[in-house]
Amino acid sequence: MLKDGYTLMHEHIFIDLSGVKKLDDCRLDCKDETIEEFKELYKNGVRNITEVTNIGMGRDINYIREVSKKSGINVICATGFYKEPFYPEFVYEKNEKALSEIMKKEILEGIDETGTKAGIIGEIGSSKDKITETELKVFKSAIITHLETGIPITTHTSLGTMGHEQVKLFKEYKVNLDKIVIGHVDLSGNTEYILKMLYDGVYVEFDTIGKNNYLLDDIRVEMLKEIEKRELIDRVFLSMDITRKSNMKYSGGIGYNYIFEVFLPKLREAGIKESSIEKMLKTNPENFYK
Ligand SMILES: [Zn+2]
């Protein structure tokens, strides 16, 4: 399923949260500029992107396909529902089973008549410091879908919170934790908190790299050093979660290539092993999708 090369595990190519957020910047719709940045990603060795935009986030498969085709980067598309308040109205009306049927159709038959099948369930999210009743229902529908299809699940935590509760839920349903990644854990800024999930056996994502206004990259580097020391780096993914026009290079943002231009040099400078970088960007995603 993956092409031989690096994989960024939590990105958006087209996403539109501008309605709920009432901010035009949250409509990432700069296709030409995205293609340019993706060609650069290709030069940096990236061959796969996990695109975690799902139903209710403005997912646009034809847009994604064009970017993929013009850049040469393989894209894994997602199914599922994000979190409150971004759910389509029907999420409140349908039960777990019915929501799971929608996801299953996208996995087995394809998304929106495009023929493109979803390769991952996510990003399935919880709110800050709580999992609301409807979010819990969506998590359960994602679990049902996973148990029936074997497709992996990627989650969203709000500022890193509720990660332990998410893991607990997956364990309750006896989900194979080799197929679960907990997202945005770096934003917790708390190494012990992340280690607990790693010892439980899930994958975790440092997927907000470069968002220094939320958390300094220097802290991400320190946390990764500790995880490397504990020999748990084979359960970590790296990504940037670009979601806004202002995140893009053309508008003065850091751009999708920041990870290669700035962050990896920081890791090397801090003494993180080359083999660990290879694992986080290549081997670990390969094992996850096996
Ligand atoms: Zn997210």
XYZ file of C-alpha atoms and ligand atoms in Angstrom:
291
model
C 0.000 0.000 0.000
C 2.842 2.423 0.788
C 5.414 3.520 -1.755
C 9.038 3.047 -0.722
C 10.028 6.265 1.040
C 9.034 8.590 3.874
C 5.450 8.890 5.109
C 3.915 11.889 6.840
C 1.147 10.356 8.922
C -1.145 13.280 9.763
C -1.695 15.920 7.101
C -4.467 17.730 5.261
C -4.311 18.576 1.569
C -7.712 20.224 1.347
C -9.692 21.004 4.482
C -12.499 23.447 5.171
C -13.317 24.249 8.792
C -13.942 27.910 7.937
C -17.709 27.663 8.476
C -17.561 26.572 12.113
C -14.401 28.542 12.904
C -15.698 31.626 11.090
C -12.242 32.217 9.689
C -11.392 32.053 5.991
C -7.820 31.006 6.840
C -9.249 27.608 7.903
C -10.192 26.816 4.319
C -6.994 25.312 2.891
C -7.741 25.634 -0.811
C -4.485 26.721 -2.457
C -4.025 23.805 -4.831
C -1.193 25.125 -7.013
C 0.871 26.162 -4.010
C 0.216 22.784 -2.359
C 1.399 20.962 -5.475
C 4.593 23.055 -5.490
C 5.286 22.215 -1.854
C 4.512 18.552 -2.481
C 7.014 18.418 -5.346
C 9.559 19.679 -2.831
C 8.426 17.009 -0.361
C 9.055 14.436 -3.059
C 12.625 15.730 -3.442
C 13.013 15.321 0.305
C 12.088 11.654 0.032
C 8.396 11.726 0.934
C 6.369 9.179 -1.017
C 3.236 8.859 1.130
C 0.882 11.169 2.984
C -1.880 10.047 5.307
C -4.640 12.581 4.607
C -6.828 12.641 7.709
C -9.633 14.906 6.464
C -12.956 13.097 6.838
C -16.716 13.581 6.503
C -17.692 17.053 7.710
C -14.210 18.553 7.285
C -14.697 19.392 3.607
C -12.937 16.280 2.315
C -12.489 16.510 -1.472
C -11.142 13.347 -3.076
C -10.791 14.747 -6.599
C -8.700 17.639 -5.269
C -6.505 15.197 -3.347
C -6.096 12.990 -6.412
C -4.902 15.881 -8.536
C -2.284 16.907 -5.951
C -1.190 13.280 -5.682
C -0.926 12.820 -9.435
C 0.986 16.054 -10.055
C 3.433 15.556 -7.188
C 3.977 11.798 -7.424
C 3.122 11.368 -3.751
C 0.798 8.535 -2.805
C -2.102 9.638 -0.571
C -3.986 7.449 1.885
C -7.506 8.847 2.338
C -9.600 8.717 5.490
C -13.142 7.966 6.526
C -14.988 8.833 9.721
C -16.089 11.889 11.650
C -13.900 14.442 13.411
C -15.257 15.829 16.723
C -17.756 18.330 18.090
C -18.733 20.873 16.804
C -17.682 19.693 13.333
C -20.073 16.778 12.860
C -22.659 16.779 10.097
C -26.191 16.814 11.560
C -26.851 13.140 10.774
C -24.100 12.036 13.168
C -26.408 13.079 16.019
C -29.334 11.138 14.583
C -27.716 7.834 13.620
C -26.572 5.108 15.981
C -23.102 3.516 16.179
C -23.955 0.740 13.785
C -25.395 3.080 11.136
C -22.364 5.379 11.326
C -20.109 2.363 10.985
C -21.984 1.310 7.832
C -21.112 4.663 6.237
C -17.419 4.173 7.032
C -17.457 0.572 5.864
C -18.910 1.594 2.518
C -16.062 4.102 2.047
C -13.488 1.444 2.932
C -14.906 -1.372 0.840
C -16.525 0.425 -2.106
C -15.033 3.908 -2.224
C -15.672 7.525 -1.268
C -18.281 9.741 -2.983
C -18.442 7.633 -6.168
C -14.748 8.345 -6.870
C -13.646 4.738 -6.531
C -10.962 5.843 -4.051
C -11.184 3.637 -0.992
C -10.446 4.897 2.513
C -7.272 3.355 3.951
C -7.596 4.689 7.476
C -10.329 5.645 9.954
C -9.756 9.135 11.351
C -9.056 11.613 12.527
C -11.542 10.531 15.210
C -11.473 13.178 17.921
C -12.313 14.104 21.461
C -12.767 17.580 22.952
C -10.393 19.267 25.372
C -10.459 17.424 28.709
C -13.581 15.419 27.818
C -15.049 12.892 25.418
C -18.623 14.056 24.804
C -21.482 11.599 24.473
C -21.580 11.939 20.697
C -17.796 11.717 20.416
C -17.941 8.471 22.400
C -20.569 7.156 19.986
C -18.298 8.015 17.044
C -15.318 6.316 18.718
C -17.420 3.184 19.186
C -18.573 3.278 15.556
C -14.927 3.610 14.481
C -14.039 0.597 16.634
C -16.868 -1.470 15.115
C -15.626 -0.497 11.648
C -12.047 -1.371 12.518
C -12.965 -4.744 13.998
C -14.893 -5.639 10.856
C -12.398 -4.359 8.278
C -8.980 -4.382 9.972
C -8.381 -0.800 8.786
C -6.277 1.215 11.282
C -7.559 4.141 13.365
C -5.884 7.536 13.831
C -7.194 9.833 16.558
C -7.286 13.509 17.385
C -6.753 14.682 20.938
C -7.461 18.332 21.733
C -4.166 19.797 22.951
C -3.076 16.258 23.748
C -5.770 15.677 26.398
C -7.814 12.455 26.852
C -5.174 10.259 25.227
C -5.187 7.795 28.121
C -8.986 7.612 28.019
C -8.867 6.894 24.283
C -6.386 4.057 24.833
C -8.567 2.683 27.648
C -11.550 2.590 25.295
C -9.610 0.704 22.611
C -8.419 -1.780 25.224
C -11.969 -2.313 26.484
C -12.986 -3.415 23.011
C -9.879 -5.571 22.652
C -8.662 -3.643 19.637
C -5.244 -4.647 18.329
C -3.166 -1.661 19.500
C -0.723 -2.184 16.608
C -3.450 -0.546 14.515
C -4.033 2.516 16.682
C -2.270 5.870 16.659
C -3.085 8.591 19.178
C -2.697 12.019 17.578
C -1.292 15.360 18.736
C 0.286 13.876 21.878
C 3.254 16.224 21.558
C 0.957 19.124 22.539
C 0.680 17.652 26.035
C 4.314 18.648 26.541
C 4.396 15.827 29.083
C 6.859 12.979 28.502
C 5.527 10.734 31.273
C 2.007 11.080 29.887
C 3.203 9.998 26.425
C 5.371 7.158 27.773
C 2.347 5.654 29.522
C 0.596 5.294 26.138
C 3.734 3.868 24.534
C 4.073 1.266 27.277
C 0.397 0.416 26.724
C 1.349 -0.445 23.139
C -0.266 2.131 20.844
C 1.511 4.336 18.335
C 1.716 8.046 19.135
C 2.122 11.010 16.846
C 4.310 14.068 17.175
C 2.232 15.669 14.476
C 2.168 19.375 15.254
C 5.818 19.979 14.481
C 6.574 23.631 13.827
C 3.541 24.927 15.725
C 5.780 26.781 18.125
C 2.921 29.001 19.257
C 1.376 25.890 20.850
C 4.564 24.167 21.985
C 8.227 24.866 21.276
C 9.972 22.413 18.977
C 12.827 22.318 21.500
C 10.435 20.592 23.908
C 9.396 18.122 21.179
C 13.096 17.325 20.682
C 13.661 16.781 24.412
C 10.640 14.466 24.645
C 11.793 12.446 21.625
C 15.261 12.082 23.162
C 13.709 10.554 26.270
C 11.530 8.224 24.175
C 14.607 7.158 22.203
C 16.451 6.499 25.459
C 13.616 4.197 26.590
C 13.848 2.371 23.243
C 10.273 3.192 22.297
C 10.928 5.207 19.150
C 9.507 2.422 16.982
C 6.023 3.545 18.038
C 6.349 7.218 17.038
C 5.319 9.068 13.868
C 6.281 12.590 12.791
C 4.005 15.011 10.937
C 3.010 18.673 10.812
C -0.788 18.863 10.526
C -0.884 21.776 8.084
C -4.494 23.047 8.149
C -4.452 26.734 7.250
C -3.477 28.905 4.322
C -1.273 30.837 6.743
C 0.674 27.607 7.440
C 1.794 27.567 3.798
C 5.086 28.922 2.494
C 3.483 31.317 -0.023
C 1.693 33.149 2.767
C 4.721 33.346 5.027
C 4.049 30.144 6.980
C 6.426 27.289 7.720
C 5.205 25.011 4.892
C 5.084 21.219 4.586
C 8.878 20.977 4.188
C 9.691 22.585 7.540
C 10.147 19.123 9.004
C 13.087 18.528 6.644
C 14.432 22.064 6.556
C 14.321 22.851 10.268
C 13.116 20.037 12.508
C 15.281 17.096 11.401
C 18.473 19.199 11.644
C 17.379 20.062 15.206
C 16.932 16.359 16.011
C 20.368 15.513 14.605
C 21.973 18.346 16.487
C 20.408 17.031 19.688
C 21.958 13.618 19.059
C 18.896 11.691 17.906
C 20.149 8.732 15.880
C 19.734 8.566 12.122
C 18.178 5.137 12.570
C 15.485 6.667 14.814
C 14.635 9.260 12.172
C 14.346 6.471 9.581
C 12.021 4.592 11.894
C 9.705 7.525 12.606
C 9.397 8.526 8.963
C 9.651 5.198 7.175
C 9.724 1.880 9.014
C 7.073 2.673 11.622
C 4.427 3.768 9.073
C 5.242 0.637 7.037
C 4.682 -1.570 10.067
C 1.485 0.294 10.976
C -0.069 -0.261 7.551
C 1.144 -3.867 7.208
Zn -6.412 16.887 14.660
